[in-house]
Amino acid sequence: MDSFIEALFNPAFPFLRNAFIAGILSSVLFGVLGAVVTVKRIAGLAGAISHAVLGGIGMALYLSATKLVPWMSPILGAIIFALLAAIIIGLVSLKAKQREDTVINAVWAIGMSIGVLFMAKTPGYTDPTSYLFGNILLISTRDLVLLAILDAIVVFLTWRFYPQLEASSFDDEFSRVRGIRTDVVFLILLSITAIAVVLLQTFVGIVMVIAMLTLPAGTAGYLARNLAGMMALSWLFATVFSVSGLMVGWTLDIPVGATVVVIAGAVFLGSAGARLIRNHVVKRNNRPTQQISAKEPRIS
Amino acid sequence: MQKVALRFNEVAFSYGNLAVLEDVSFHIHVGEFIALVGPNGSGKTTVLKLILGLEQPNQGTIEIFEENPRKARDLIGYVPQHASYDPTFPISVQEVVRMGRLLPRSRHYNAADVKAAQEAMEQMEIADLSQRAYSALSGGQRRRVLVARALAANPQLLILDEPTANMDAESESRLFRSLGTLKRSTTILIVTHDMGFVSSLTDRVLCVGDRSHSGRARTVVQHRAEPVENPPPDFFGGEVLKVLHEITLPEDACCADEHHAEENHHG
């Protein structure tokens, strides 16, 4: 650990400092946006968007390497594909519920396939691994600035529209009756998630982004009393997981993204198990009294 | 003549080519306690969505206190059958009830909102549960929380969708006792698939499901309901009316005097 802190402040390792800042900035999105993604139950949609992003990265690498569109950067291609995937998935899930699964899986698979095809035709060697699993060496200052901007947007929108967000997540129909445009809330949320997925994949990779959007929030959900508490706790957990993952990954010289996810997953499964055991015990202790009050109608 | 709270005027509605409702005309007076009954798939939910402004009619008009349903939303309190909620959603009873005061843009719940939520909880006898987690409640308690949420907006028209579904007998009679205290001061509309019996609080029974004149869709008619001897004790605390589906009353039966209505039904 000492060596990690030493390295963090060592000017010879600017990428480690960038990775550390990326972890801190990512945690805001993992925590706050992740809590919303979790309670809105759109983790599956976010998963499809994050995988479809590979198509945009592949396309951008191809277009810039072949000089067809020299200024096309991977992050721009990724954002284009992410928003496209978000719009398709969003509209289908609002308009045609019965086809939702098929379309989500199609977007997921087609996006990745396009990425693989473009990369195969890109001149020179392209390795999709760093995009799939994250590579802290690739985090640039521009990525950090974009992350910070998105953090600010997400925190502001959450603060400004908290009651509407809470209500539409808890009971969509009732919110519509109260005049909330829940379809607009949903599409904005999906678009923000799409851009977040692109920015977050530098830290943990395409494949693992969705884990980090759900595991800290899921763990927080076991302890929190309300959505705001869940967001705050989830943020805290995400920060702890990210920093400890970076520290362990650096110290043991293993991939950081995967380490972060494994730590987050272990804590989540541990809390889920603990909760299961606790509920079981509580139920067993309460069983006799509960049955009497539920079954016997009071005749007055 | 009594003021009208809700009026359907020659309403027709279809999902694409599928005609659901046709020739639907009925009205509810201010202060009435109405049961809207109909079998599953009869178009009951569509009538509900039209009232709530979630769907728009293809033909005809709907007025709530002489307003378009979308404009009248602050006058309506809606109690869904169950909140389509995730059991792991962390939220307290008080926070759910407060949601009844939600506005499309406001970020704050002010002192008046908090007070209204508190009163609604007291009205539904759940004030002692206010800090409890919603997910930890029984089905009957949750239903009362949802009624309190609707009441928090001080609605003129209270609409309950299947309020007795999955409810034990005690919760059911407790709920109808609370609704009894609201009767007259609030117009109440209960939507239910229970065709046989309605609570004795009910003034009139509207039935969705009869074929319209063209035979393509369903319409709404009014049926007679009368007290029964030896009612089933586990319904509405034992205070029930039996719905006589064979007797259809004219649409304006509620506005005419009793004698006139009788004549119509015998003739």
XYZ file of C-alpha atoms in Angstrom:
567
model
C 0.000 0.000 0.000
C 2.852 2.374 0.815
C 4.320 1.750 -2.597
C 0.942 2.523 -4.167
C 0.682 5.879 -2.396
C 4.276 6.633 -3.268
C 3.631 5.789 -6.923
C 0.462 7.883 -6.901
C 2.485 11.004 -6.124
C 5.445 10.013 -8.285
C 5.645 12.298 -11.343
C 7.031 9.374 -13.323
C 3.615 7.679 -13.225
C 1.132 10.293 -14.475
C -1.153 7.533 -15.774
C -1.637 6.169 -12.254
C -2.744 9.572 -11.027
C -5.101 9.807 -13.996
C -6.474 6.365 -13.194
C -6.978 7.378 -9.562
C -8.860 10.540 -10.541
C -10.855 8.523 -13.103
C -11.827 6.103 -10.327
C -12.988 8.936 -8.066
C -14.935 10.631 -10.894
C -16.408 7.348 -12.138
C -17.676 6.578 -8.657
C -20.107 9.481 -8.837
C -21.722 7.934 -11.912
C -21.458 4.373 -10.610
C -23.169 5.516 -7.419
C -25.797 8.094 -8.350
C -26.648 7.016 -11.899
C -26.233 3.376 -10.897
C -28.865 3.773 -8.159
C -31.346 5.149 -10.694
C -30.499 2.468 -13.269
C -31.044 -0.138 -10.562
C -34.376 1.098 -9.198
C -35.682 1.850 -12.709
C -34.629 -1.689 -13.640
C -32.959 -0.661 -16.875
C -29.653 -2.427 -16.204
C -30.405 -4.810 -19.094
C -30.906 -1.880 -21.450
C -27.690 -0.264 -20.241
C -25.881 -3.574 -20.823
C -27.014 -3.674 -24.442
C -25.981 -0.052 -24.988
C -22.540 -0.599 -23.475
C -21.820 -3.588 -25.712
C -23.141 -1.841 -28.822
C -20.531 0.842 -28.156
C -17.832 -1.490 -29.512
C -19.368 -0.990 -32.972
C -18.771 2.748 -32.734
C -15.211 2.274 -31.498
C -14.445 -0.136 -34.356
C -16.004 2.194 -36.890
C -14.014 5.166 -35.597
C -10.725 3.241 -35.595
C -11.361 2.137 -39.167
C -12.404 5.580 -40.433
C -9.433 7.340 -38.855
C -6.819 4.700 -39.768
C -7.936 4.609 -43.399
C -7.969 8.438 -43.418
C -11.600 8.410 -44.611
C -12.562 10.553 -41.618
C -9.205 11.311 -40.003
C -10.634 13.282 -37.095
C -12.971 10.491 -35.978
C -11.834 9.456 -32.479
C -12.891 6.216 -30.789
C -14.767 8.136 -28.087
C -16.797 10.060 -30.673
C -17.672 6.856 -32.541
C -18.609 5.267 -29.234
C -20.889 8.156 -28.266
C -22.627 8.061 -31.670
C -23.311 4.338 -31.360
C -24.331 4.614 -27.725
C -26.908 7.319 -28.440
C -28.178 5.436 -31.488
C -28.578 2.279 -29.391
C -30.277 4.282 -26.615
C -32.782 5.819 -29.036
C -33.647 2.478 -30.661
C -33.983 0.667 -27.339
C -35.830 3.560 -25.726
C -38.437 3.884 -28.440
C -38.974 0.143 -28.709
C -39.429 -0.257 -24.997
C -41.915 2.658 -24.897
C -43.875 1.658 -27.998
C -43.622 -2.110 -28.409
C -43.114 -3.855 -25.088
C -43.578 -7.365 -26.516
C -40.539 -7.088 -28.832
C -38.320 -5.452 -26.239
C -36.138 -8.474 -25.433
C -35.439 -9.341 -29.046
C -34.489 -5.800 -29.946
C -32.260 -5.352 -26.892
C -30.343 -8.517 -27.651
C -30.124 -7.634 -31.336
C -28.680 -4.182 -30.584
C -26.197 -5.812 -28.178
C -24.988 -8.433 -30.685
C -25.103 -6.354 -33.865
C -23.180 -3.520 -32.210
C -20.377 -5.843 -31.113
C -20.284 -7.611 -34.489
C -19.942 -4.335 -36.375
C -17.054 -3.466 -34.067
C -15.286 -6.771 -34.739
C -15.741 -6.424 -38.512
C -14.413 -2.861 -38.624
C -11.425 -3.772 -36.457
C -10.592 -6.711 -38.731
C -10.446 -4.345 -41.696
C -8.568 -1.556 -39.877
C -4.966 -1.232 -41.136
C -2.347 -2.119 -38.534
C -2.949 -4.047 -35.331
C -6.076 -3.301 -33.293
C -6.703 -5.038 -30.027
C -10.270 -4.851 -28.714
C -9.189 -6.114 -25.283
C -8.455 -2.696 -23.804
C -11.924 -1.481 -24.815
C -13.647 -4.621 -23.581
C -11.905 -4.841 -20.234
C -10.598 -1.324 -19.692
C -7.042 -0.109 -19.635
C -5.991 2.499 -17.125
C -2.974 3.347 -19.253
C -5.309 4.774 -21.893
C -7.071 7.319 -19.667
C -6.374 10.816 -20.964
C -6.869 14.222 -19.384
C -9.695 14.821 -21.858
C -11.472 11.702 -20.536
C -11.199 13.111 -17.018
C -12.649 16.463 -18.065
C -15.570 14.752 -19.822
C -16.184 12.554 -16.781
C -16.202 15.582 -14.497
C -18.696 17.380 -16.758
C -21.023 14.386 -16.858
C -20.717 13.996 -13.068
C -21.845 17.595 -12.661
C -24.771 17.128 -15.050
C -25.948 13.948 -13.341
C -25.666 15.381 -9.829
C -27.468 18.566 -10.875
C -30.349 16.782 -12.628
C -30.753 14.376 -9.732
C -30.874 17.252 -7.248
C -33.245 19.316 -9.390
C -35.700 16.565 -10.308
C -35.377 14.248 -7.318
C -39.128 14.004 -6.466
C -40.040 13.277 -10.095
C -37.232 10.726 -10.409
C -38.231 9.039 -7.162
C -41.915 8.903 -8.117
C -41.417 7.696 -11.681
C -39.059 4.960 -10.466
C -41.428 3.879 -7.714
C -44.716 4.013 -9.618
C -44.617 5.019 -13.260
C -48.383 5.048 -13.841
C -49.150 7.179 -10.789
C -46.474 9.668 -11.860
C -48.122 9.958 -15.267
C -51.466 10.581 -13.574
C -49.766 13.383 -11.640
C -48.648 14.918 -14.937
C -45.013 13.761 -15.090
C -43.781 12.987 -18.610
C -42.275 9.671 -17.584
C -41.453 8.830 -21.202
C -39.258 11.940 -21.405
C -37.634 11.093 -18.054
C -36.927 7.597 -19.379
C -35.384 8.749 -22.690
C -33.199 11.375 -20.988
C -32.069 8.817 -18.439
C -31.252 6.314 -21.180
C -29.257 8.901 -23.166
C -27.277 9.972 -20.103
C -26.621 6.322 -19.286
C -25.408 5.793 -22.860
C -22.874 8.619 -22.640
C -21.857 7.532 -19.140
C -21.204 4.008 -20.367
C -18.811 5.398 -23.011
C -16.884 7.518 -20.530
C -16.803 4.813 -17.867
C -15.487 2.092 -20.154
C -11.993 3.636 -20.083
C -11.821 2.691 -16.406
C -13.506 -0.729 -16.265
C -14.164 -1.662 -19.891
C -17.327 -2.250 -21.912
C -18.042 -5.678 -20.486
C -17.807 -4.604 -16.855
C -19.423 -1.159 -16.904
C -22.832 -2.603 -16.236
C -21.523 -4.517 -13.215
C -20.298 -1.280 -11.694
C -23.592 0.467 -12.426
C -25.493 -2.195 -10.499
C -23.281 -3.778 -7.814
C -22.577 -0.718 -5.601
C -26.219 0.378 -5.949
C -27.469 -3.120 -5.209
C -25.325 -3.319 -2.081
C -26.507 0.143 -0.994
C -30.128 -0.850 -1.614
C -29.879 -3.394 1.204
C -28.980 -0.715 3.729
C -30.601 2.506 2.534
C -33.949 3.797 3.785
C -34.724 5.875 0.721
C -33.487 6.615 -2.793
C -31.322 9.571 -1.735
C -29.669 7.389 0.909
C -29.186 4.661 -1.662
C -27.443 7.119 -3.999
C -25.136 8.434 -1.285
C -24.216 4.969 0.015
C -23.791 3.633 -3.490
C -21.436 6.519 -4.260
C -19.449 5.741 -1.139
C -19.265 2.016 -1.971
C -18.262 2.720 -5.574
C -15.444 4.998 -4.372
C -14.170 2.369 -1.947
C -14.370 -0.379 -4.593
C -12.660 1.739 -7.257
C -9.812 2.952 -5.074
C -9.188 -0.417 -3.452
C -9.384 -2.132 -6.858
C -6.830 0.256 -8.283
C -4.590 -0.236 -5.274
C -4.778 -4.043 -5.390
C -4.459 -4.122 -9.177
C -1.404 -1.880 -9.121
C 0.264 -3.663 -6.219
C -0.303 -7.196 -7.580
C 0.145 -6.123 -11.208
C -3.262 -7.449 -12.315
C -5.949 -5.745 -14.482
C -7.562 -2.947 -12.484
C -11.027 -3.026 -14.094
C -11.499 -6.712 -13.361
C -10.182 -6.284 -9.816
C -12.654 -3.487 -9.087
C -15.545 -5.605 -10.355
C -14.480 -8.661 -8.376
C -14.290 -6.627 -5.143
C -17.709 -5.013 -5.836
C -19.201 -8.408 -6.687
C -17.824 -10.084 -3.582
C -19.233 -7.379 -1.296
C -22.606 -7.494 -3.077
C -22.904 -11.280 -2.845
C -21.759 -11.153 0.784
C -24.475 -8.617 1.676
C -27.105 -10.524 -0.296
C -26.195 -13.698 1.580
C -26.229 -11.936 4.942
C -29.651 -10.475 4.184
C -31.025 -13.842 3.118
C -29.882 -15.452 6.366
C -31.234 -12.550 8.448
C -34.645 -12.652 6.730
C -34.810 -16.386 7.241
C -34.142 -16.013 10.966
C -36.615 -13.120 11.345
C -39.306 -15.060 9.513
C -38.813 -18.106 11.679
C -39.073 -16.048 14.858
C -42.167 -14.194 13.669
C -44.078 -17.017 12.031
C -46.727 -17.900 14.643
C -47.928 -14.346 15.408
C -48.013 -13.294 11.765
C -50.260 -16.152 10.762
C -52.870 -15.376 13.380
C -53.184 -11.702 12.486
C -53.403 -12.419 8.758
C -55.966 -15.208 8.837
C -58.502 -14.271 11.473
C -60.950 -11.693 10.199
C -62.251 -9.374 12.833
C -66.021 -9.375 12.850
C -67.367 -6.168 14.222
C -80.144 19.636 -10.467
C -77.061 18.156 -8.808
C -73.607 19.170 -10.046
C -71.800 16.670 -12.274
C -68.337 15.458 -11.266
C -67.614 13.237 -14.254
C -69.335 13.040 -17.613
C -68.734 10.729 -20.592
C -70.519 12.031 -23.674
C -70.829 9.601 -26.652
C -67.275 8.390 -26.069
C -65.630 5.897 -28.430
C -62.139 4.488 -28.091
C -60.069 1.959 -30.012
C -56.538 0.612 -29.912
C -55.624 0.806 -33.605
C -58.297 -1.182 -35.424
C -59.553 -2.848 -32.285
C -62.676 -1.039 -31.126
C -62.884 -1.180 -27.338
C -65.592 1.281 -26.346
C -68.486 2.837 -28.239
C -71.504 4.993 -27.389
C -70.331 5.433 -23.827
C -72.416 8.062 -22.069
C -72.768 8.255 -18.322
C -72.255 10.776 -15.600
C -71.527 10.881 -11.893
C -72.842 13.579 -9.565
C -70.755 15.377 -6.988
C -70.722 13.420 -3.725
C -71.878 10.126 -5.196
C -70.348 6.729 -4.378
C -70.227 4.770 -7.626
C -69.164 1.228 -8.458
C -67.931 0.662 -12.014
C -68.083 -3.088 -12.513
C -67.214 -5.327 -15.445
C -65.558 -8.641 -16.191
C -61.855 -8.773 -17.056
C -61.249 -7.699 -20.630
C -64.468 -5.685 -20.838
C -62.783 -2.325 -21.251
C -62.923 -1.290 -17.596
C -59.246 -0.404 -17.510
C -59.693 1.640 -20.694
C -62.501 3.642 -19.070
C -60.158 4.222 -16.133
C -57.281 5.350 -18.376
C -59.610 7.754 -20.179
C -60.729 9.276 -16.884
C -57.124 9.608 -15.730
C -56.124 11.298 -18.992
C -53.656 8.522 -19.851
C -55.595 7.845 -23.079
C -57.615 10.192 -25.279
C -61.034 9.255 -26.734
C -61.330 8.878 -30.529
C -64.808 10.361 -30.398
C -66.932 12.144 -27.849
C -65.874 14.139 -24.833
C -64.980 13.501 -21.226
C -65.397 16.196 -18.621
C -64.242 16.160 -15.034
C -65.760 19.062 -13.107
C -66.372 20.562 -16.565
C -62.681 20.345 -17.449
C -60.603 18.195 -19.767
C -59.190 15.205 -17.772
C -55.622 16.425 -18.277
C -56.476 19.797 -16.795
C -58.440 18.225 -13.973
C -55.640 16.007 -12.701
C -55.230 17.970 -9.491
C -58.865 17.233 -8.661
C -58.400 13.470 -8.964
C -56.960 11.095 -6.401
C -56.006 7.765 -7.914
C -55.443 4.527 -6.012
C -53.926 1.869 -8.287
C -54.503 -1.812 -7.642
C -50.888 -2.027 -6.642
C -47.975 0.269 -7.204
C -45.916 -1.383 -9.944
C -43.027 -1.281 -7.592
C -39.804 -3.132 -7.010
C -39.820 -4.797 -3.557
C -36.223 -3.719 -3.015
C -37.050 -0.036 -3.631
C -36.049 1.757 -0.432
C -38.834 4.137 0.551
C -40.756 4.962 3.715
C -44.530 5.139 4.114
C -44.356 8.893 4.600
C -42.377 9.326 1.379
C -44.935 7.301 -0.576
C -47.839 9.349 0.822
C -46.033 12.631 0.116
C -45.798 11.559 -3.525
C -49.521 12.323 -3.748
C -48.583 16.021 -3.639
C -46.047 15.651 -6.448
C -46.009 18.371 -9.116
C -44.425 17.994 -12.572
C -41.623 20.506 -11.958
C -41.387 21.444 -8.309
C -38.327 20.274 -6.385
C -39.772 20.911 -2.937
C -42.420 19.467 -0.763
C -43.480 22.452 1.328
C -45.045 22.660 4.782
C -48.564 22.415 3.339
C -47.579 19.205 1.519
C -46.154 17.680 4.678
C -49.290 18.650 6.625
C -51.626 17.222 3.980
C -49.634 13.972 3.913
C -49.818 13.764 7.703
C -53.583 14.304 7.703
C -54.072 11.711 4.978
C -52.091 9.187 7.020
C -54.203 9.906 10.091
C -57.370 9.546 8.035
C -56.263 6.112 6.851
C -55.001 5.130 10.341
C -51.406 4.618 9.254
C -49.793 7.578 11.038
C -47.956 5.157 13.341
C -46.393 3.454 10.311
C -45.087 6.676 8.738
C -41.394 5.912 9.239
C -41.674 2.217 8.345
C -40.322 0.838 5.081
C -43.113 0.428 2.524
C -41.755 -2.993 1.556
C -42.124 -4.235 5.151
C -45.915 -3.706 5.209
C -48.690 -6.233 4.682
C -50.843 -6.087 1.548
C -53.720 -4.428 3.399
C -51.451 -1.808 4.957
C -49.918 -1.015 1.579
C -53.360 -0.468 0.099
C -54.142 2.012 2.867
C -50.848 3.786 2.171
C -51.865 4.108 -1.480
C -55.278 5.481 -0.492
C -53.550 7.986 1.805
C -51.247 8.961 -1.081
C -54.328 9.728 -3.206
C -56.013 11.630 -0.349
C -52.905 13.758 0.263
C -53.854 15.820 -2.816
C -57.268 16.596 -1.240
C -59.026 15.233 -4.323
C -62.601 16.041 -5.313
C -62.870 12.711 -7.092
C -61.306 9.588 -5.581
C -60.821 6.642 -7.928
C -59.910 3.198 -6.604
C -58.926 0.359 -8.942
C -59.824 -3.087 -7.521
C -59.419 -1.913 -3.929
C -60.254 -5.284 -2.394
C -58.022 -7.500 -4.554
C -55.695 -9.670 -2.431
C -56.941 -8.134 0.766
C -57.852 -9.921 3.972
C -61.318 -9.404 5.437
C -60.194 -7.144 8.271
C -58.292 -4.768 6.007
C -61.233 -4.745 3.645
C -63.808 -3.732 6.244
C -61.357 -1.197 7.672
C -60.867 0.332 4.208
C -64.602 0.618 3.595
C -65.084 2.137 7.046
C -62.592 4.844 6.056
C -64.296 5.331 2.681
C -67.609 5.677 4.542
C -66.221 8.701 6.388
C -65.313 10.295 3.041
C -68.690 9.672 1.454
C -70.562 12.840 0.352
C -67.550 15.130 0.928
C -65.629 13.346 -1.837
C -66.990 11.776 -5.003
C -65.851 8.150 -5.023
C -65.526 5.794 -7.980
C -64.629 2.173 -7.349
C -63.578 0.051 -10.326
C -63.954 -3.689 -9.792
C -64.336 -6.965 -11.659
C -66.488 -8.230 -8.797
C -69.841 -8.347 -10.595
C -72.096 -9.837 -7.948
C -71.891 -7.632 -4.891
C -70.908 -4.067 -4.124
C -70.505 -2.233 -0.826
C -73.702 -0.855 0.660
C -72.081 2.589 0.508
C -72.693 2.421 -3.247
C -75.280 4.838 -4.662
C -75.264 3.543 -8.212
C -73.707 0.713 -10.224
C -72.295 1.276 -13.701
C -71.466 -1.803 -15.719
C -68.913 -1.999 -18.550
C -69.255 -4.935 -20.921
C -72.589 -4.845 -22.701
C -72.318 -4.746 -26.486
C -72.794 -1.334 -28.099
C -75.519 -0.803 -30.751
C -73.165 -1.644 -33.613
C -72.009 -4.765 -31.754
C -68.349 -3.935 -32.454
C -67.391 -2.703 -29.024
C -68.500 -2.478 -25.408
C -70.482 0.198 -23.736
C -71.467 1.259 -20.217
C -74.949 0.779 -18.743
C -76.466 1.380 -15.337
C -77.786 -1.503 -13.252
C -79.977 -1.687 -10.194
C -78.507 -2.882 -6.910
C -80.468 -3.873 -3.816
C -79.790 -5.073 -0.277
C -79.689 -8.818 0.264
C -80.634 -10.997 3.183
C -77.821 -13.053 4.706
C -74.991 -11.291 2.887
C -71.591 -13.013 2.795
C -69.928 -11.613 5.968
C -66.429 -11.382 4.515
C -67.462 -8.816 1.849
C -67.079 -5.142 2.739
C -67.586 -5.910 6.426
C -70.884 -7.632 5.629
C -72.601 -4.510 4.307
C -73.340 -5.361 0.712
C -75.716 -4.790 -2.162
C -76.441 -7.346 -4.856
C -76.144 -6.108 -8.443
C -79.165 -6.974 -10.606
C -77.594 -7.274 -14.046
C -80.925 -8.069 -15.716
C -82.306 -4.620 -14.917
C -80.831 -1.777 -16.941
C -81.699 1.760 -15.907
C -81.756 4.678 -18.353
C -78.730 6.957 -18.310
C -80.606 9.841 -16.698
C -82.228 7.681 -14.006
C -80.147 9.406 -11.352
C -81.376 12.847 -12.381
C -85.075 11.987 -12.634
C -87.093 11.488 -9.460
C -87.482 8.029 -8.025
C -91.019 7.575 -9.402
C -89.915 8.305 -12.971
C -87.046 5.850 -12.706
C -89.358 3.118 -11.450
C -91.667 3.594 -14.412
C -88.807 3.269 -16.818
C -87.619 0.073 -15.359
C -91.034 -1.581 -15.352
C -91.806 -0.370 -18.835
